[in-house]
Tab-separated table of N, CA and C in Angstrom:
chain	number	residue	atom	x	y	z
A	1	UNK	N	7.578	17.984	0.941
A	1	UNK	CA	7.923	16.807	1.720
A	1	UNK	C	7.300	15.533	1.145
A	2	UNK	N	6.235	15.687	0.365
A	2	UNK	CA	5.626	14.548	-0.310
A	2	UNK	C	5.492	14.894	-1.787
A	3	UNK	N	5.988	14.032	-2.645
A	3	UNK	CA	5.931	14.275	-4.082
A	3	UNK	C	5.348	13.046	-4.761
A	4	UNK	N	4.192	13.247	-5.405
A	4	UNK	CA	3.524	12.153	-6.104
A	4	UNK	C	3.947	12.110	-7.567
A	5	UNK	N	3.852	10.929	-8.137
A	5	UNK	CA	4.077	10.752	-9.569
A	5	UNK	C	3.362	9.482	-10.008
A	6	UNK	N	3.304	9.292	-11.315
A	6	UNK	CA	2.736	8.055	-11.844
A	6	UNK	C	1.352	8.178	-12.446
A	7	UNK	N	0.750	9.357	-12.335
A	7	UNK	CA	-0.558	9.536	-12.929
A	7	UNK	C	-0.480	9.536	-14.452
A	8	UNK	N	-1.649	9.507	-15.086
A	8	UNK	CA	-1.689	9.520	-16.535
A	8	UNK	C	-3.087	9.269	-17.038
A	9	UNK	N	-3.190	9.094	-18.352
A	9	UNK	CA	-4.468	8.819	-19.006
A	9	UNK	C	-4.463	7.381	-19.517
A	10	UNK	N	-5.462	6.618	-19.100
A	10	UNK	CA	-5.557	5.220	-19.493
A	10	UNK	C	-6.987	4.873	-19.887
A	11	UNK	N	-7.132	3.704	-20.471
A	11	UNK	CA	-8.450	3.191	-20.808
A	11	UNK	C	-9.000	2.394	-19.615
A	12	UNK	N	-10.305	2.301	-19.556
A	12	UNK	CA	-10.940	1.491	-18.516
A	12	UNK	C	-10.401	0.065	-18.566
A	13	UNK	N	-10.145	-0.491	-17.392
A	13	UNK	CA	-9.609	-1.843	-17.296
A	13	UNK	C	-8.103	-1.904	-17.179
A	14	UNK	N	-7.432	-0.813	-17.481
A	14	UNK	CA	-5.975	-0.784	-17.407
A	14	UNK	C	-5.513	-0.467	-15.990
A	15	UNK	N	-4.199	-0.423	-15.831
A	15	UNK	CA	-3.608	-0.231	-14.505
A	15	UNK	C	-2.662	0.964	-14.484
A	16	UNK	N	-2.464	1.505	-13.301
A	16	UNK	CA	-1.460	2.532	-13.037
A	16	UNK	C	-0.881	2.284	-11.656
A	17	UNK	N	0.362	2.714	-11.458
A	17	UNK	CA	0.943	2.678	-10.125
A	17	UNK	C	1.401	4.081	-9.761
A	18	UNK	N	0.854	4.601	-8.680
A	18	UNK	CA	1.241	5.907	-8.181
A	18	UNK	C	2.349	5.751	-7.152
A	19	UNK	N	3.239	6.733	-7.141
A	19	UNK	CA	4.360	6.750	-6.209
A	19	UNK	C	4.352	8.058	-5.430
A	20	UNK	N	4.666	7.969	-4.155
A	20	UNK	CA	4.764	9.147	-3.301
A	20	UNK	C	6.073	9.053	-2.530
A	21	UNK	N	6.992	9.942	-2.840
A	21	UNK	CA	8.288	9.951	-2.172
A	21	UNK	C	8.261	10.968	-1.048
A	22	UNK	N	8.609	10.516	0.140
A	22	UNK	CA	8.627	11.382	1.310
A	22	UNK	C	10.049	11.813	1.632
A	23	UNK	N	10.162	13.024	2.134
A	23	UNK	CA	11.460	13.520	2.595
A	23	UNK	C	11.258	14.220	3.930
A	24	UNK	N	12.305	14.242	4.715
A	24	UNK	CA	12.349	14.943	5.999
A	24	UNK	C	11.637	14.223	7.135
A	25	UNK	N	11.009	13.077	6.858
A	25	UNK	CA	10.444	12.284	7.941
A	25	UNK	C	10.374	10.830	7.471
A	26	UNK	N	10.413	9.898	8.409
A	26	UNK	CA	10.392	8.481	8.037
A	26	UNK	C	8.966	7.958	7.915
A	27	UNK	N	8.609	7.455	6.755
A	27	UNK	CA	7.240	6.969	6.560
A	27	UNK	C	6.916	5.812	7.496
A	28	UNK	N	7.945	5.127	7.959
A	28	UNK	CA	7.703	3.973	8.803
A	28	UNK	C	6.961	4.350	10.088
A	29	UNK	N	7.126	5.590	10.551
A	29	UNK	CA	6.500	6.021	11.804
A	29	UNK	C	5.207	6.786	11.612
A	30	UNK	N	4.756	6.892	10.376
A	30	UNK	CA	3.602	7.711	10.054
A	30	UNK	C	2.483	6.889	9.442
A	31	UNK	N	1.273	7.382	9.647
A	31	UNK	CA	0.170	6.881	8.853
A	31	UNK	C	0.269	7.547	7.484
A	32	UNK	N	0.212	6.738	6.443
A	32	UNK	CA	0.286	7.247	5.086
A	32	UNK	C	-1.005	6.897	4.362
A	33	UNK	N	-1.481	7.842	3.570
A	33	UNK	CA	-2.774	7.620	2.916
A	33	UNK	C	-2.790	8.211	1.516
A	34	UNK	N	-3.684	7.678	0.720
A	34	UNK	CA	-3.997	8.237	-0.591
A	34	UNK	C	-5.435	8.762	-0.563
A	35	UNK	N	-5.587	9.971	-1.053
A	35	UNK	CA	-6.890	10.590	-1.240
A	35	UNK	C	-7.054	10.915	-2.719
A	36	UNK	N	-8.272	11.202	-3.104
A	36	UNK	CA	-8.513	11.669	-4.469
A	36	UNK	C	-9.622	12.707	-4.454
A	37	UNK	N	-9.569	13.564	-5.460
A	37	UNK	CA	-10.591	14.604	-5.583
A	37	UNK	C	-10.922	14.811	-7.049
A	38	UNK	N	-12.171	14.584	-7.379
A	38	UNK	CA	-12.664	14.821	-8.728
A	38	UNK	C	-13.236	16.234	-8.795
A	39	UNK	N	-13.307	16.820	-9.983
A	39	UNK	CA	-13.844	18.178	-10.113
A	39	UNK	C	-15.254	18.289	-9.541
A	40	UNK	N	-15.459	19.278	-8.687
A	40	UNK	CA	-16.767	19.502	-8.104
A	40	UNK	C	-17.125	18.592	-6.958
A	41	UNK	N	-16.198	17.732	-6.564
A	41	UNK	CA	-16.468	16.796	-5.473
A	41	UNK	C	-15.494	17.014	-4.323
A	42	UNK	N	-15.878	16.505	-3.163
A	42	UNK	CA	-15.009	16.604	-1.997
A	42	UNK	C	-13.852	15.596	-2.098
A	43	UNK	N	-12.788	15.922	-1.388
A	43	UNK	CA	-11.663	14.997	-1.333
A	43	UNK	C	-12.067	13.769	-0.519
A	44	UNK	N	-11.768	12.603	-1.034
A	44	UNK	CA	-12.172	11.374	-0.359
A	44	UNK	C	-10.984	10.444	-0.163
A	45	UNK	N	-11.029	9.710	0.932
A	45	UNK	CA	-9.980	8.744	1.212
A	45	UNK	C	-10.107	7.526	0.325
A	46	UNK	N	-8.968	7.044	-0.148
A	46	UNK	CA	-8.929	5.885	-1.024
A	46	UNK	C	-8.328	4.680	-0.300
A	47	UNK	N	-7.181	4.907	0.326
A	47	UNK	CA	-6.494	3.823	1.026
A	47	UNK	C	-5.548	4.426	2.048
A	48	UNK	N	-5.311	3.698	3.119
A	48	UNK	CA	-4.390	4.170	4.139
A	48	UNK	C	-3.671	2.983	4.746
A	49	UNK	N	-2.492	3.253	5.287
A	49	UNK	CA	-1.743	2.209	5.964
A	49	UNK	C	-1.051	2.818	7.170
A	50	UNK	N	-1.250	2.214	8.325
A	50	UNK	CA	-0.669	2.715	9.568
A	50	UNK	C	0.790	2.273	9.674
A	51	UNK	N	1.455	2.826	10.697
A	51	UNK	CA	2.839	2.414	10.923
A	51	UNK	C	2.897	0.918	11.233
A	52	UNK	N	1.893	0.450	11.963
A	52	UNK	CA	1.765	-0.983	12.227
A	52	UNK	C	0.314	-1.368	11.963
A	53	UNK	N	0.089	-2.380	11.165
A	53	UNK	CA	-1.267	-2.813	10.921
A	53	UNK	C	-1.556	-3.017	9.458
A	54	UNK	N	-2.750	-3.497	9.206
A	54	UNK	CA	-3.160	-3.804	7.853
A	54	UNK	C	-3.685	-2.569	7.140
A	55	UNK	N	-3.611	-2.549	5.835
A	55	UNK	CA	-4.171	-1.424	5.079
A	55	UNK	C	-5.697	-1.392	5.169
A	56	UNK	N	-6.233	-0.209	4.929
A	56	UNK	CA	-7.680	-0.013	4.882
A	56	UNK	C	-8.025	0.658	3.567
A	57	UNK	N	-9.123	0.197	2.956
A	57	UNK	CA	-9.513	0.718	1.646
A	57	UNK	C	-10.943	1.231	1.669
A	58	UNK	N	-11.198	2.215	0.840
A	58	UNK	CA	-12.572	2.641	0.593
A	58	UNK	C	-13.294	1.516	-0.140
A	59	UNK	N	-14.579	1.394	0.117
A	59	UNK	CA	-15.357	0.329	-0.513
A	59	UNK	C	-15.268	0.392	-2.038
A	60	UNK	N	-15.178	1.590	-2.569
A	60	UNK	CA	-15.197	1.765	-4.022
A	60	UNK	C	-13.954	1.211	-4.711
A	61	UNK	N	-12.889	0.956	-3.959
A	61	UNK	CA	-11.648	0.490	-4.578
A	61	UNK	C	-11.192	-0.871	-4.063
A	62	UNK	N	-11.914	-1.435	-3.105
A	62	UNK	CA	-11.523	-2.735	-2.554
A	62	UNK	C	-11.433	-3.790	-3.649
A	63	UNK	N	-10.357	-4.550	-3.601
A	63	UNK	CA	-10.160	-5.604	-4.589
A	63	UNK	C	-9.514	-5.126	-5.875
A	64	UNK	N	-9.389	-3.809	-6.049
A	64	UNK	CA	-8.773	-3.266	-7.264
A	64	UNK	C	-7.501	-2.485	-6.968
A	65	UNK	N	-7.448	-1.801	-5.832
A	65	UNK	CA	-6.307	-0.973	-5.463
A	65	UNK	C	-5.537	-1.649	-4.333
A	66	UNK	N	-4.233	-1.383	-4.303
A	66	UNK	CA	-3.393	-1.914	-3.244
A	66	UNK	C	-2.385	-0.853	-2.818
A	67	UNK	N	-2.325	-0.572	-1.512
A	67	UNK	CA	-1.401	0.414	-0.973
A	67	UNK	C	-0.240	-0.311	-0.307
A	68	UNK	N	0.941	0.267	-0.449
A	68	UNK	CA	2.109	-0.356	0.160
A	68	UNK	C	3.151	0.699	0.495
A	69	UNK	N	3.847	0.482	1.599
A	69	UNK	CA	4.954	1.349	1.994
A	69	UNK	C	6.265	0.611	1.797
A	70	UNK	N	7.258	1.321	1.276
A	70	UNK	CA	8.627	0.819	1.216
A	70	UNK	C	9.436	1.666	2.176
A	71	UNK	N	9.662	1.143	3.362
A	71	UNK	CA	10.340	1.947	4.384
A	71	UNK	C	11.788	2.256	3.991
A	72	UNK	N	12.414	1.339	3.324
A	72	UNK	CA	13.807	1.562	2.930
A	72	UNK	C	13.940	2.703	1.925
A	73	UNK	N	12.949	2.808	1.034
A	73	UNK	CA	12.953	3.874	0.030
A	73	UNK	C	12.183	5.108	0.488
A	74	UNK	N	11.582	5.016	1.678
A	74	UNK	CA	10.765	6.117	2.206
A	74	UNK	C	9.684	6.531	1.207
A	75	UNK	N	9.018	5.552	0.675
A	75	UNK	CA	8.086	5.757	-0.425
A	75	UNK	C	6.781	5.005	-0.181
A	76	UNK	N	5.704	5.604	-0.652
A	76	UNK	CA	4.371	5.011	-0.594
A	76	UNK	C	3.906	4.750	-2.015
A	77	UNK	N	3.232	3.625	-2.209
A	77	UNK	CA	2.735	3.281	-3.531
A	77	UNK	C	1.223	3.054	-3.490
A	78	UNK	N	0.603	3.232	-4.653
A	78	UNK	CA	-0.783	2.832	-4.835
A	78	UNK	C	-0.878	2.130	-6.181
A	79	UNK	N	-1.059	0.822	-6.139
A	79	UNK	CA	-1.268	0.053	-7.353
A	79	UNK	C	-2.756	0.056	-7.662
A	80	UNK	N	-3.104	0.520	-8.848
A	80	UNK	CA	-4.499	0.639	-9.234
A	80	UNK	C	-4.754	-0.242	-10.449
A	81	UNK	N	-5.546	-1.272	-10.256
A	81	UNK	CA	-5.886	-2.201	-11.330
A	81	UNK	C	-7.357	-2.084	-11.690
A	82	UNK	N	-7.686	-2.577	-12.874
A	82	UNK	CA	-9.085	-2.574	-13.356
A	82	UNK	C	-9.709	-1.189	-13.155
A	83	UNK	N	-9.021	-0.187	-13.629
A	83	UNK	CA	-9.477	1.190	-13.449
A	83	UNK	C	-10.803	1.432	-14.159
A	84	UNK	N	-11.588	2.315	-13.552
A	84	UNK	CA	-12.913	2.668	-14.075
A	84	UNK	C	-12.941	4.174	-14.340
A	85	UNK	N	-13.825	4.634	-15.224
A	85	UNK	CA	-13.933	6.081	-15.463
A	85	UNK	C	-14.199	6.865	-14.181
A	86	UNK	N	-14.925	6.280	-13.247
A	86	UNK	CA	-15.224	6.985	-11.994
A	86	UNK	C	-14.010	7.110	-11.076
A	87	UNK	N	-12.898	6.481	-11.443
A	87	UNK	CA	-11.657	6.663	-10.692
A	87	UNK	C	-10.916	7.937	-11.124
A	88	UNK	N	-11.406	8.594	-12.148
A	88	UNK	CA	-10.776	9.827	-12.632
A	88	UNK	C	-10.787	10.887	-11.550
A	89	UNK	N	-9.608	11.405	-11.224
A	89	UNK	CA	-9.462	12.399	-10.152
A	89	UNK	C	-7.999	12.798	-10.050
A	90	UNK	N	-7.754	13.814	-9.238
A	90	UNK	CA	-6.394	14.110	-8.816
A	90	UNK	C	-6.143	13.319	-7.539
A	91	UNK	N	-5.060	12.591	-7.515
A	91	UNK	CA	-4.729	11.728	-6.379
A	91	UNK	C	-3.635	12.389	-5.543
A	92	UNK	N	-3.875	12.407	-4.238
A	92	UNK	CA	-2.965	13.055	-3.297
A	92	UNK	C	-2.447	12.050	-2.280
A	93	UNK	N	-1.212	12.244	-1.923
A	93	UNK	CA	-0.584	11.487	-0.860
A	93	UNK	C	-0.632	12.344	0.412
A	94	UNK	N	-0.884	11.714	1.557
A	94	UNK	CA	-0.959	12.436	2.818
A	94	UNK	C	-0.278	11.635	3.914
A	95	UNK	N	0.191	12.362	4.932
A	95	UNK	CA	0.876	11.716	6.044
A	95	UNK	C	0.538	12.419	7.348
A	96	UNK	N	0.465	11.628	8.406
A	96	UNK	CA	0.282	12.206	9.736
A	96	UNK	C	0.883	11.283	10.780
A	97	UNK	N	1.494	11.897	11.776
A	97	UNK	CA	2.174	11.116	12.810
A	97	UNK	C	1.186	10.431	13.748
A	98	UNK	N	-0.006	11.051	13.949
A	98	UNK	CA	-0.899	10.552	14.992
A	98	UNK	C	-2.272	10.109	14.496
A	99	UNK	N	-2.732	10.692	13.408
A	99	UNK	CA	-4.081	10.381	12.925
A	99	UNK	C	-4.000	9.404	11.782
A	100	UNK	N	-4.934	8.446	11.767
A	100	UNK	CA	-4.974	7.508	10.649
A	100	UNK	C	-6.422	7.171	10.323
A	101	UNK	N	-7.038	8.023	9.556
A	101	UNK	CA	-8.412	7.806	9.135
A	101	UNK	C	-8.598	8.382	7.760
A	102	UNK	N	-9.856	8.641	7.400
A	102	UNK	CA	-10.168	9.160	6.078
A	102	UNK	C	-10.720	10.587	6.118
A	103	UNK	N	-10.410	11.318	7.194
A	103	UNK	CA	-10.798	12.723	7.260
A	103	UNK	C	-9.616	13.569	6.811
A	104	UNK	N	-9.686	14.178	5.640
A	104	UNK	CA	-8.510	14.881	5.101
A	104	UNK	C	-8.021	16.033	5.968
A	105	UNK	N	-8.911	16.702	6.685
A	105	UNK	CA	-8.489	17.852	7.486
A	105	UNK	C	-7.548	17.460	8.611
A	106	UNK	N	-7.542	16.187	8.975
A	106	UNK	CA	-6.708	15.731	10.087
A	106	UNK	C	-5.281	15.372	9.674
A	107	UNK	N	-4.976	15.429	8.396
A	107	UNK	CA	-3.622	15.141	7.934
A	107	UNK	C	-2.854	16.454	7.814
A	108	UNK	N	-1.615	16.464	8.298
A	108	UNK	CA	-0.878	17.728	8.311
A	108	UNK	C	0.153	17.844	7.192
A	109	UNK	N	0.339	16.805	6.397
A	109	UNK	CA	1.317	16.860	5.312
A	109	UNK	C	0.701	16.294	4.047
A	110	UNK	N	0.811	17.071	2.977
A	110	UNK	CA	0.190	16.700	1.698
A	110	UNK	C	1.149	16.905	0.545
A	111	UNK	N	0.988	16.080	-0.474
A	111	UNK	CA	1.648	16.340	-1.735
A	111	UNK	C	0.781	17.223	-2.607
A	112	UNK	N	1.287	17.534	-3.801
A	112	UNK	CA	0.564	18.421	-4.706
A	112	UNK	C	-0.402	17.681	-5.620
A	113	UNK	N	-0.303	16.375	-5.662
A	113	UNK	CA	-1.245	15.593	-6.438
A	113	UNK	C	-0.730	15.177	-7.802
A	114	UNK	N	-1.350	14.125	-8.310
A	114	UNK	CA	-1.062	13.647	-9.653
A	114	UNK	C	-2.386	13.258	-10.303
A	115	UNK	N	-2.552	13.632	-11.556
A	115	UNK	CA	-3.829	13.453	-12.232
A	115	UNK	C	-3.948	12.052	-12.823
A	116	UNK	N	-5.104	11.440	-12.579
A	116	UNK	CA	-5.438	10.151	-13.178
A	116	UNK	C	-6.720	10.326	-13.983
A	117	UNK	N	-6.664	9.979	-15.247
A	117	UNK	CA	-7.828	10.081	-16.115
A	117	UNK	C	-8.090	8.721	-16.756
A	118	UNK	N	-9.312	8.229	-16.572
A	118	UNK	CA	-9.688	6.924	-17.109
A	118	UNK	C	-10.838	7.115	-18.091
A	119	UNK	N	-10.628	6.729	-19.314
A	119	UNK	CA	-11.658	6.882	-20.330
A	119	UNK	C	-12.294	5.529	-20.640
A	120	UNK	N	-13.560	5.596	-21.055
A	120	UNK	CA	-14.304	4.357	-21.328
A	120	UNK	C	-14.127	3.908	-22.755
């Protein structure tokens, strides 16, 4: 129901845009979020956007990442600028009808992830 794409290998300072295409439900009515998980670390919230309201970002990505929903395309995006090596992780898209926070266990729909690797 959620399919991510857009990951890749880049140099520090470069940009990537991740895409998450949703099917079988309208993103407009859901909280949509991006999480990431690096090897040996817990999954952490990166950015989220409610059905109504402003986006919320993790402190580590504020000013560099931007989340956006395209309701017409039923798609979620994550624009990542000025990437750092510490941004290296598998990035996941998540959705939930009722919960909108950064606790991954509370999301009931997940994509399979897309790998982002940033080298120095």
